[in-house]
C-alpha positions as protocol buffer text, in pm:
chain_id: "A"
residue {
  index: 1
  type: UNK
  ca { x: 0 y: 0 z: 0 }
}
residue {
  index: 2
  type: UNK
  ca { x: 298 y: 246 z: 64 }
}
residue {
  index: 3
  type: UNK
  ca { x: 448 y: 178 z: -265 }
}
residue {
  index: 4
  type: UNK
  ca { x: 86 y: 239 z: -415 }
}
residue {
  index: 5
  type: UNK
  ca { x: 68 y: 573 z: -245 }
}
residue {
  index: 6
  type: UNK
  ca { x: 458 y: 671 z: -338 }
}
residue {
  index: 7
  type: UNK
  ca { x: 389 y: 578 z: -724 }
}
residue {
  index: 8
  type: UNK
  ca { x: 68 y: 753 z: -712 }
}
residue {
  index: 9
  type: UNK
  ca { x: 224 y: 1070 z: -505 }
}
residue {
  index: 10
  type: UNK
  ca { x: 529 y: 1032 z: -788 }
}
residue {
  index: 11
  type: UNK
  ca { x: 273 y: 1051 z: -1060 }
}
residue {
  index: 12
  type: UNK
  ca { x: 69 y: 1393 z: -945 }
}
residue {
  index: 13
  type: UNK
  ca { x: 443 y: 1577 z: -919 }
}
residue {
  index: 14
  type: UNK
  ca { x: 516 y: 1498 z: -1265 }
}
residue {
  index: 15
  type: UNK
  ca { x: 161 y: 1579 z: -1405 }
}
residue {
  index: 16
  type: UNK
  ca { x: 189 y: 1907 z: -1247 }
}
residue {
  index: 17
  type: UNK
  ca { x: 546 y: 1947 z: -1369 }
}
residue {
  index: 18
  type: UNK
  ca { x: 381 y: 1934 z: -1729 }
}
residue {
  index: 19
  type: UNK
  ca { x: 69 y: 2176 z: -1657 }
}
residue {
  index: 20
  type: UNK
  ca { x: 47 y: 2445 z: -1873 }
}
residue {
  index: 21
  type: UNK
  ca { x: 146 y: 2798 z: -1773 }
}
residue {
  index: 22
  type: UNK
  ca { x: 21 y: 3113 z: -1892 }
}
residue {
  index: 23
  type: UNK
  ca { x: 397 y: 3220 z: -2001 }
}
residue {
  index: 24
  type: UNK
  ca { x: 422 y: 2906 z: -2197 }
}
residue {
  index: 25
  type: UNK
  ca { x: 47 y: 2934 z: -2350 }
}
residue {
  index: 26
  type: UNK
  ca { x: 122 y: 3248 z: -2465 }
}
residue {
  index: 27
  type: UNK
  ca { x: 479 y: 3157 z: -2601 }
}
residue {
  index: 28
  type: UNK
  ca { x: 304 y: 2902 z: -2809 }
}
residue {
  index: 29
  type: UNK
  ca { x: 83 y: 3151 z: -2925 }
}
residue {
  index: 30
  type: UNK
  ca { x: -249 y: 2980 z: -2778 }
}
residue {
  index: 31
  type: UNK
  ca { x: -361 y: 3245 z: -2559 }
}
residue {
  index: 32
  type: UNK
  ca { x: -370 y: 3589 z: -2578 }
}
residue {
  index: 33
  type: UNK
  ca { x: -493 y: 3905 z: -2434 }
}
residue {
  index: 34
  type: UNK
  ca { x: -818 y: 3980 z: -2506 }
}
residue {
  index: 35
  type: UNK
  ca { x: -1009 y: 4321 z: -2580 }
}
residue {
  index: 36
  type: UNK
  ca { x: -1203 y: 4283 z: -2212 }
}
residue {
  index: 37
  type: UNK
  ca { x: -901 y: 4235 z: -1964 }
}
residue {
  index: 38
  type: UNK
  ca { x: -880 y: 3906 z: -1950 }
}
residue {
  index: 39
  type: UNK
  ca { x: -704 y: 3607 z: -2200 }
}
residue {
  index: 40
  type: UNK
  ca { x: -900 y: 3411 z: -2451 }
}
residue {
  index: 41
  type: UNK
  ca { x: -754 y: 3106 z: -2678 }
}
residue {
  index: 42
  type: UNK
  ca { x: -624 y: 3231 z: -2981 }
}
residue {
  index: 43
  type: UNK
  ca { x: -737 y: 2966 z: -3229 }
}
residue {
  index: 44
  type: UNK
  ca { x: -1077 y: 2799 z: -3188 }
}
residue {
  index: 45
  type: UNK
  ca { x: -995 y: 2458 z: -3081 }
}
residue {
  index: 46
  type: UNK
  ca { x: -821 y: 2521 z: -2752 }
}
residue {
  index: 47
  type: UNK
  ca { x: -721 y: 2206 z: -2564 }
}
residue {
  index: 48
  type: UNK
  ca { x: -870 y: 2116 z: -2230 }
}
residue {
  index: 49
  type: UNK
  ca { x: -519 y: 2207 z: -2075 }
}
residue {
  index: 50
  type: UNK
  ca { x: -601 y: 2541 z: -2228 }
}
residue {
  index: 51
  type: UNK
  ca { x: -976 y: 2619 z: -2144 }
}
residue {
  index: 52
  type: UNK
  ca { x: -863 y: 2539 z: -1795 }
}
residue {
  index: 53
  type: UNK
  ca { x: -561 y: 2774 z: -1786 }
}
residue {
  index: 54
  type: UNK
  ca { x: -796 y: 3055 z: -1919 }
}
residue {
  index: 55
  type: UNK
  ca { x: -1079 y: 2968 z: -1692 }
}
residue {
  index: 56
  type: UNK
  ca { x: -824 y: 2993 z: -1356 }
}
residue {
  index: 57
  type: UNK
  ca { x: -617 y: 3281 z: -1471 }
}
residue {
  index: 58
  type: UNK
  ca { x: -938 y: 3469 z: -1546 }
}
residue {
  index: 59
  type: UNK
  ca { x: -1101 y: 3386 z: -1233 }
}
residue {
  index: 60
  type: UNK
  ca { x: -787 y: 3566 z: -1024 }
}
residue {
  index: 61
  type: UNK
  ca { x: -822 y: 3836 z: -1262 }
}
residue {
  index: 62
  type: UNK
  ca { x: -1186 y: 3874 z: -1183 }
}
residue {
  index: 63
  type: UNK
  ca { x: -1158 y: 3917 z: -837 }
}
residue {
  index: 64
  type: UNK
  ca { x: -860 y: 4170 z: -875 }
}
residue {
  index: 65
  type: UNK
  ca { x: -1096 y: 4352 z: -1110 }
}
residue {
  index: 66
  type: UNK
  ca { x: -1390 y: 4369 z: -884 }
}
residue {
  index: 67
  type: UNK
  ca { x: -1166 y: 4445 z: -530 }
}
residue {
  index: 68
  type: UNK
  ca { x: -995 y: 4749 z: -776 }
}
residue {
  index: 69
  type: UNK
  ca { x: -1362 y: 4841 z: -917 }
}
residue {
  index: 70
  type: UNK
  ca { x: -1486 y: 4866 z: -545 }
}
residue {
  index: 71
  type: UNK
  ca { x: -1200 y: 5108 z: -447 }
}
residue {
  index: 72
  type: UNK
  ca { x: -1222 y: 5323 z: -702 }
}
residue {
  index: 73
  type: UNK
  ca { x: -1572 y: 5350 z: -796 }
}
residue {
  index: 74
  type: UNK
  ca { x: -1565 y: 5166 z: -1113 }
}
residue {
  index: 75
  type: UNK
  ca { x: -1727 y: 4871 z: -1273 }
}
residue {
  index: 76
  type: UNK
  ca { x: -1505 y: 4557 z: -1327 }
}
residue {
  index: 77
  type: UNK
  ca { x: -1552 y: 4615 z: -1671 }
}
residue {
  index: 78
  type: UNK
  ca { x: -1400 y: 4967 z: -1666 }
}
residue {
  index: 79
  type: UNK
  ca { x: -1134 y: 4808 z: -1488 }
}
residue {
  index: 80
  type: UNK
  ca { x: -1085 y: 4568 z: -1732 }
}
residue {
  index: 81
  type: UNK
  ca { x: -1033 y: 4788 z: -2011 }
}
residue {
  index: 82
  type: UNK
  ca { x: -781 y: 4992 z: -1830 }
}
residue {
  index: 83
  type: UNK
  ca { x: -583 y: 4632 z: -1762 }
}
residue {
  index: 84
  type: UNK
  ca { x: -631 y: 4572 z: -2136 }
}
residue {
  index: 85
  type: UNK
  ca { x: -453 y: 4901 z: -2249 }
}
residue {
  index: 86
  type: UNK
  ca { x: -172 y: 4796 z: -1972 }
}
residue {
  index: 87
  type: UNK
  ca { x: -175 y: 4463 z: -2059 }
}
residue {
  index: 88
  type: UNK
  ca { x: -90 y: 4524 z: -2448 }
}
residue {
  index: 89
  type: UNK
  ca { x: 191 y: 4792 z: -2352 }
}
residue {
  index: 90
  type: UNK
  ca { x: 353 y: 4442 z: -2142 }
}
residue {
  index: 91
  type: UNK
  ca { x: 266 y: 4219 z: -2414 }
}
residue {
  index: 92
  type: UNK
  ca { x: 595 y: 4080 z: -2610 }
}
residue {
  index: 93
  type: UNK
  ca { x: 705 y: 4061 z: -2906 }
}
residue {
  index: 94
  type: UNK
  ca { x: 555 y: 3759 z: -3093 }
}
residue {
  index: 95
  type: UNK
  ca { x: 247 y: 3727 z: -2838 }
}
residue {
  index: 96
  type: UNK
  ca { x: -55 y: 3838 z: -2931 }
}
residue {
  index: 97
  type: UNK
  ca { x: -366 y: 4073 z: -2842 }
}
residue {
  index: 98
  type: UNK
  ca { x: -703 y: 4154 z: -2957 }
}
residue {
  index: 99
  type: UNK
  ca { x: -776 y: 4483 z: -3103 }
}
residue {
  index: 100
  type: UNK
  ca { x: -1116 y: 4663 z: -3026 }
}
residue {
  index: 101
  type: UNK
  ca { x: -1249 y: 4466 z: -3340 }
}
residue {
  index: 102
  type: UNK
  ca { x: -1159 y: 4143 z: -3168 }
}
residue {
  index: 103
  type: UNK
  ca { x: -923 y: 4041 z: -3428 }
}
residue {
  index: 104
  type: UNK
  ca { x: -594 y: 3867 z: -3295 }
}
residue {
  index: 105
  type: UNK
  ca { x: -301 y: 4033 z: -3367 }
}
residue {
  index: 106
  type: UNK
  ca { x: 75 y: 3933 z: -3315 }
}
residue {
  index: 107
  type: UNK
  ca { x: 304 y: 4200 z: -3153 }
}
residue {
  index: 108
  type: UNK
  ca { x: 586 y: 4297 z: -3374 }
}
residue {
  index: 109
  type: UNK
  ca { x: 921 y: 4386 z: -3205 }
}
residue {
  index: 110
  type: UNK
  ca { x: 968 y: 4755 z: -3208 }
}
């Protein structure tokens, strides 16, 4: 039974080794800031790994958005579109971004 529990211990460490990160997703040019604050998948078949990277990064992001929104009198979607303009002057070269069309653009280097 201790082995059991070892192996199975072993096996969560390396799965979590593997998880996705947003750095990465956006390195591979799956996610990308979207036009509302928050990331979206950049092509329309996003992997599970994916959906749940955007669905937990977007989460924290919400409740930053709503604790900011409270101290300052804003909505959280005011807020968001003031991370948005921050969040493309921080996005690198080769990652991309939605414009207020919603069209996916790549960052060139300057």
């Amino acid at each position: 039974m201790k082995n059991f529990l070892v192996l199975l211990f072993a096996i969560f460490i390396s799965a979590n080794a593997f998880a996705l990160d947003l750095q990465q997703a956006k390195n591979q040019g799956l996610i990308g800031e979207a036009n509302t604050g928050y990331v979206a998948a950049v092509t329309s078949t996003p992997s599970s790994a994916v959906r749940q990277l955007i669905s937990s990064v977007n989460a924290l992001r919400k409740e930053r958005y709503k604790k900011i929104a409270v101290s300052h009198g804003l909505t959280t979607a005011e807020v968001g579109r003031l991370a948005y303009k921050k969040a493309i002057e921080k996005t690198e070269p080769g990652h991309y971004f939605q414009n207020a069309a919603g069209k996916w653009i790549q960052k060139q280097s300057p």
